[in-house]
Tab-separated table of C-alpha atoms and ligand atoms in Angstrom:
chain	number	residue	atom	x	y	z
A	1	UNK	CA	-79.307	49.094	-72.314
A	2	UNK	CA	-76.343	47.575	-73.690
A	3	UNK	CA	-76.315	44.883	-76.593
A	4	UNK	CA	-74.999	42.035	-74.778
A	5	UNK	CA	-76.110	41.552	-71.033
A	6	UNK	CA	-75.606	38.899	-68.442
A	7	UNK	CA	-77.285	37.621	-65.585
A	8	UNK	CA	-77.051	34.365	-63.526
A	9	UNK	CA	-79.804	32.255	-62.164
A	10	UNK	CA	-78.737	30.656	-59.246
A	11	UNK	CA	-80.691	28.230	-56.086
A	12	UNK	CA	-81.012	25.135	-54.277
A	13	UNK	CA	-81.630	22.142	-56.213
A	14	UNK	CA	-85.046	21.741	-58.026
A	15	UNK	CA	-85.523	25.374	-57.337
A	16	UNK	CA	-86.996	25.823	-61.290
A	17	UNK	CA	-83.542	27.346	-62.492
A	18	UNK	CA	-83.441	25.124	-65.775
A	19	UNK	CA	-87.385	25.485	-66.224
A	20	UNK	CA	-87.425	29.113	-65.871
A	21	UNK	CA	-84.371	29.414	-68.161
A	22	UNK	CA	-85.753	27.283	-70.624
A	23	UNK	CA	-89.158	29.016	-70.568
A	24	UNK	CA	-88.130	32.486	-70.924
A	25	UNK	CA	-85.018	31.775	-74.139
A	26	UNK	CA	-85.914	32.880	-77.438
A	27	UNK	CA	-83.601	29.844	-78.609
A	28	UNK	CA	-83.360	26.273	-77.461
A	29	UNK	CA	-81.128	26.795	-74.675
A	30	UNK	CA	-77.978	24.999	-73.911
A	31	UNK	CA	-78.280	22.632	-70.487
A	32	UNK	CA	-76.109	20.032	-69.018
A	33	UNK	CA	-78.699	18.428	-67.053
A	34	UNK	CA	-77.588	14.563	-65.807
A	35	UNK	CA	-79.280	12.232	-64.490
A	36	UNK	CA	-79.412	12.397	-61.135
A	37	UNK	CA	-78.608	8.595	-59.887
A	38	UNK	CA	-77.849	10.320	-56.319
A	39	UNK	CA	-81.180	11.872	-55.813
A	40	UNK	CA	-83.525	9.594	-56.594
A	41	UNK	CA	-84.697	9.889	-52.915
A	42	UNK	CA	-86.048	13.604	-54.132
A	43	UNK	CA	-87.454	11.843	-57.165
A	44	UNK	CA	-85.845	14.483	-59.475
A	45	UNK	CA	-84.948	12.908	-62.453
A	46	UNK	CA	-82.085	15.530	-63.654
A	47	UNK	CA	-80.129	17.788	-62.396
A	48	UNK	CA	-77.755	20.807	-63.852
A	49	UNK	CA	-74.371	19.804	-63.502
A	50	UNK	CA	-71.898	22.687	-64.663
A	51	UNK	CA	-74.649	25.622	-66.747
A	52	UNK	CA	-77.875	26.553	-68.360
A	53	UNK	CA	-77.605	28.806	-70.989
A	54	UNK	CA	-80.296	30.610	-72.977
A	55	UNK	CA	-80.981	34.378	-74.216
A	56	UNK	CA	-83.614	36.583	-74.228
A	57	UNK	CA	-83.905	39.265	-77.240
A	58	UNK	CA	-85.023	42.391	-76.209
A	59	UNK	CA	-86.095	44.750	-78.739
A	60	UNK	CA	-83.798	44.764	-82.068
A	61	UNK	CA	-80.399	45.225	-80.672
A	62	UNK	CA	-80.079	44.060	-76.751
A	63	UNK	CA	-80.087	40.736	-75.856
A	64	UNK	CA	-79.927	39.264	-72.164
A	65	UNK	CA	-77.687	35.992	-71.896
A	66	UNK	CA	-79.204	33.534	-69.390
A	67	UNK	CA	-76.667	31.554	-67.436
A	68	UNK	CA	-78.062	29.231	-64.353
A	69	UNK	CA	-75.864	27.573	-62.347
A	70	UNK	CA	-75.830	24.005	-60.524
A	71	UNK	CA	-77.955	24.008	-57.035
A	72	UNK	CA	-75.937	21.125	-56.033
A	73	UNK	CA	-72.834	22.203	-53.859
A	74	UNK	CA	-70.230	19.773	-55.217
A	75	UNK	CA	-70.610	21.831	-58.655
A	76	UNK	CA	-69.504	24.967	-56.789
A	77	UNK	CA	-66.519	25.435	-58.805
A	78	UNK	CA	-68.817	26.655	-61.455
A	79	UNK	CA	-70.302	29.116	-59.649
A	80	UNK	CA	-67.302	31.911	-59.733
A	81	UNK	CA	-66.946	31.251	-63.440
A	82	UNK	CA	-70.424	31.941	-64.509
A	83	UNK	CA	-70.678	35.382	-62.919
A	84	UNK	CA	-67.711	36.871	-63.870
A	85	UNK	CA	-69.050	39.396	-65.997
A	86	UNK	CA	-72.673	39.130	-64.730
A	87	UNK	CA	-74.816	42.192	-64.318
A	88	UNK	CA	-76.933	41.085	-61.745
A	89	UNK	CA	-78.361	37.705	-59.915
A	90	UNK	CA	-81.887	35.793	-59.778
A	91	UNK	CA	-82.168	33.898	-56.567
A	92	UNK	CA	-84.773	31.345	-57.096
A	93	UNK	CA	-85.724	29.704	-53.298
A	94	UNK	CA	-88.504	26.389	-53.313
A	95	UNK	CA	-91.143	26.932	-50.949
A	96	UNK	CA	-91.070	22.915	-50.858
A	97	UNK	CA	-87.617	22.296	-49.439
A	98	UNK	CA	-86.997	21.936	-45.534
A	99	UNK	CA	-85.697	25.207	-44.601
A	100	UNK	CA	-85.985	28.285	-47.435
A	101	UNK	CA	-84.060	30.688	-44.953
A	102	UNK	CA	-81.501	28.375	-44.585
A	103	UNK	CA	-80.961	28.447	-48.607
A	104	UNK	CA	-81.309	31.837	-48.657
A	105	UNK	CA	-78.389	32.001	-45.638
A	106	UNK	CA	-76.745	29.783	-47.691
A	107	UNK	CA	-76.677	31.249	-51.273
A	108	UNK	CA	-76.473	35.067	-50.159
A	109	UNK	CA	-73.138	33.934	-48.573
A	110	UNK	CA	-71.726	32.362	-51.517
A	111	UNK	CA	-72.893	34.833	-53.495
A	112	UNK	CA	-72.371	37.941	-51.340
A	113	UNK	CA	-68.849	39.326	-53.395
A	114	UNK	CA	-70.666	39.170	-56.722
A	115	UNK	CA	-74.144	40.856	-55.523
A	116	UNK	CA	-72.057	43.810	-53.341
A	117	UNK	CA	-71.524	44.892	-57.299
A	118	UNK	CA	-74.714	43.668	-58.550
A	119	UNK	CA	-78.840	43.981	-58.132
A	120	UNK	CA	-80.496	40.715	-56.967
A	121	UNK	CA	-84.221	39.311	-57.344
A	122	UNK	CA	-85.329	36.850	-55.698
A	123	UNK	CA	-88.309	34.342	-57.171
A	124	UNK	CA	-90.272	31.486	-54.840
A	125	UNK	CA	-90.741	29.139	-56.758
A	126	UNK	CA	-93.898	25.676	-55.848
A	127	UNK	CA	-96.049	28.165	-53.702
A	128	UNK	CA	-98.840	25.749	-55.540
A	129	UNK	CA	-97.382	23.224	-53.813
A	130	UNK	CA	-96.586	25.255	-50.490
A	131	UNK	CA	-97.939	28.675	-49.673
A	132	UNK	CA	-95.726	29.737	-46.652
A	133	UNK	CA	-93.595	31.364	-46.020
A	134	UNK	CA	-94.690	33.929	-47.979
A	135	UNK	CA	-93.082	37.287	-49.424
A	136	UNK	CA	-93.172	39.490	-46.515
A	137	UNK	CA	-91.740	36.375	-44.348
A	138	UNK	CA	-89.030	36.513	-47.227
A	139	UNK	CA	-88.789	39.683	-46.932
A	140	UNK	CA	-88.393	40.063	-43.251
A	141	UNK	CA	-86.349	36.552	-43.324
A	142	UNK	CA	-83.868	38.755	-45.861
A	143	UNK	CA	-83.395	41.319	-43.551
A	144	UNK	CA	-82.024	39.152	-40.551
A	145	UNK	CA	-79.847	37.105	-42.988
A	146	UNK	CA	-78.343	40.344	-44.880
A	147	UNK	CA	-77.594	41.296	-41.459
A	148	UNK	CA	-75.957	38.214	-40.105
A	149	UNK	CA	-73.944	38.187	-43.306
A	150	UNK	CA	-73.076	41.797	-43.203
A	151	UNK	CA	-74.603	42.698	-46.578
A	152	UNK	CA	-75.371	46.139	-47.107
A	153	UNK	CA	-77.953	45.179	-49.587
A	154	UNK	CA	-81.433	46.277	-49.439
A	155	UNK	CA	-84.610	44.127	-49.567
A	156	UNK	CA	-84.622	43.056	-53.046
A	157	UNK	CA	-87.776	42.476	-55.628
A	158	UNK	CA	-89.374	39.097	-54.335
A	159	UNK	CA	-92.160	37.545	-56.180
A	160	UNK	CA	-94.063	34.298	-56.425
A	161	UNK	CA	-93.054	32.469	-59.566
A	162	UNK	CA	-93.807	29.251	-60.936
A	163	UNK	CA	-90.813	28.307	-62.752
A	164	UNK	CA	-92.724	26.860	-65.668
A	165	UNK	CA	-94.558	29.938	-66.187
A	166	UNK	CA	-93.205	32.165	-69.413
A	167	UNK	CA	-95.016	35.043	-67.837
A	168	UNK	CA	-93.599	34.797	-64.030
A	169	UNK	CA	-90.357	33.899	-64.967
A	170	UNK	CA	-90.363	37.328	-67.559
A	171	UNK	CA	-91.856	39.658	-64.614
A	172	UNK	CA	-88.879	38.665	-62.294
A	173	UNK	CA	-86.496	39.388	-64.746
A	174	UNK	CA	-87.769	42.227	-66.134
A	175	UNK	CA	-87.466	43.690	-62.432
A	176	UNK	CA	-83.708	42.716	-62.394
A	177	UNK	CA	-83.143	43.907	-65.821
A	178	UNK	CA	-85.165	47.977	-64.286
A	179	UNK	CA	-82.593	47.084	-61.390
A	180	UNK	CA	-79.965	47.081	-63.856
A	181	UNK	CA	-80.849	49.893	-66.107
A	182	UNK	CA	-83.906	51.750	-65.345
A	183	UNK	CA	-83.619	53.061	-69.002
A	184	UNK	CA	-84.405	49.726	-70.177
A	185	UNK	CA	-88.077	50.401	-70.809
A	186	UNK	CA	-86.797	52.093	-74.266
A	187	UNK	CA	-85.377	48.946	-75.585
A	188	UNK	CA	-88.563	46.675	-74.517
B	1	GTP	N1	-95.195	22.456	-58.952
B	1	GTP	C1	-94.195	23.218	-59.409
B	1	GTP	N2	-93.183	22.645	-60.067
B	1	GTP	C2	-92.190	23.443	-60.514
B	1	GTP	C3	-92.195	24.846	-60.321
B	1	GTP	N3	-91.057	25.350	-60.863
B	1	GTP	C4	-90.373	24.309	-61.385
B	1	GTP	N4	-91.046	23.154	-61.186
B	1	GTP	C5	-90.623	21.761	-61.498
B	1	GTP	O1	-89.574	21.432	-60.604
B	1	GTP	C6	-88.674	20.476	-61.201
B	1	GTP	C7	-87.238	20.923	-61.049
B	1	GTP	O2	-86.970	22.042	-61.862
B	1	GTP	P1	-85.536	22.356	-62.502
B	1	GTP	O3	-85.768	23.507	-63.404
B	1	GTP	O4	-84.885	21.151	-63.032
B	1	GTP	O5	-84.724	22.813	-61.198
B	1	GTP	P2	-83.226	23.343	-61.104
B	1	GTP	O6	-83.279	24.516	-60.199
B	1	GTP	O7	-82.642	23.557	-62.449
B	1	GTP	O8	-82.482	22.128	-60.351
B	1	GTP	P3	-80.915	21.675	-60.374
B	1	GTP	O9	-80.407	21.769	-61.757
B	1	GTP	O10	-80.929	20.262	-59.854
B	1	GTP	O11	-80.194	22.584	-59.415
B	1	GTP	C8	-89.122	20.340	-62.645
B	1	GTP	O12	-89.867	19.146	-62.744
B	1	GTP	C9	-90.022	21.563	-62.874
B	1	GTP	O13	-91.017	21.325	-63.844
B	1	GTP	C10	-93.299	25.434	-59.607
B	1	GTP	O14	-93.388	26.640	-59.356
B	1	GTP	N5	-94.270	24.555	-59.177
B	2	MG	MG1	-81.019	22.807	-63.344
C-alpha cells in the first residue's frame, strides 16, 4: 500500500456520503454542507455542495484520503476534479429514493471514464428504512446497466450499509481498498 491514497465517495442526494465520511475519518473532516433551502420538500436539512473530505490512517505509514462529492447534479463540475488522482470509487445508492437503478444508470455513466481505470463498491444505504431491492437485485440490476452503458466492469462488492455505522461504512471500504491492493492486509 502506498502512503497517500485516494478514493471518492460519490451518490444521489441523502445517499449517507457525508455520514459515512464523517464516521469512518480519524480527524474531523472537512464538509461544505449548506443548507438546503431547495429541498425542504425531502426534509433534508443540508446538503454537500462542492466536497467532503476526511482520512483514514491505516497502520503507521498509509493513510486513505476520503473525498465525497455533491449528489446534487448542478454541483457536477466538481465531480471531474475530485477524482483526478483517485484510486478507486464508493457508490453509495438509498434504498429510499424512487428509482435506485435509475441512480445507479445515472452515476455509472458519469462516472464510467474514471471507474474503466479504477475498482468500484457499491454500499445501499436506509435498508432499515426499505429492504428491497436487495443485493442480488443490485447485483443483477448492475449487470443490465453495465451493459447498456458498455462497461466492461464486473459485478462489483455490494453490501448493505447504514451510513451512520463506523463498522459498515469500514467493511465497504476495506473491500475497495483489497480491490485496490490486495497486499493491503500487511499495512492493516
Ligand atoms: N435511516 C437511515 N438514515 C441514514 C442512513 N445513512 C445515512 N442516513 C441519514 O441520511 C441523511 C442524509 O445523509 P448525508 O450523509 O447528508 O447524505 P449525502 O449523501 O451526503 O447527501 P448530499 O450531500 O445532499 O448529496 C442524514 O440524516 C443521515 O443521518 C441509513 O442507512 N439509514
Ligand atoms: Mg453530503
Amino acid at each position: 500500500m502506498r502512503e497517500d491514497n485516494k478514493i471518492v465517495f460519490t451518490g444521489p442526494v441523502g445517499a449517507g456520503k457525508t455520514s459515512a465520511i464523517a464516521v469512518l475519518s480519524d480527524v474531523p473532516i472537512i464538509s461544505t454542507d449548506a443548507k438546503a433551502s431547495d429541498m425542504t420538500i425531502n426534509r433534508k436539512g443540508h446538503t454537500t455542495v462542492a466536497m467532503d473530505y476526511g482520512i483514514l490512517h491505516l497502520g503507521e505509514k498509509s493513510k486513505v484520503h476520503l473525498y465525497g462529492t455533491p449528489g446534487q447534479e448542478r454541483f457536477d463540475f466538481m465531480w471531474d476534479i475530485l477524482t483526478t488522482g483517485g484510486l478507486g470509487l464508493v457508490l453509495m445508492l438509498d434504498n429510499t429514493r424512487p428509482n435506485p437503478k435509475k441512480d445507479m444508470h445515472f452515476f455509472l455513466h458519469a462516472f464510467k471514464n474514471y471507474i474503466s481505470d479504477v475498482p468500484v463498491v457499491i454500499g445501499i444505504s436506509k435498508t432499515d428504512l426499505a429492504p428491497r431491492p436487495t443485493t442480488t437485485e443490485y447485483a443483477e440490476m448492475f449487470a443490465e446497466v453495465s451493459q447498456d452503458l458498455q462497461m466492461l466492469n464486473p459485478v462489483p462488492p455490494i453490501f448493505e450499509v447504514d451510513g451512520r455505522n463506523k463498522e459498515d461504512v469500514k467493511n465497504l471500504v476495506m473491500a475497495l481498498l483489497f480491490s485496490i491492493d490486495p497486499g493491503i492486509g500487511a499495512a492493516v
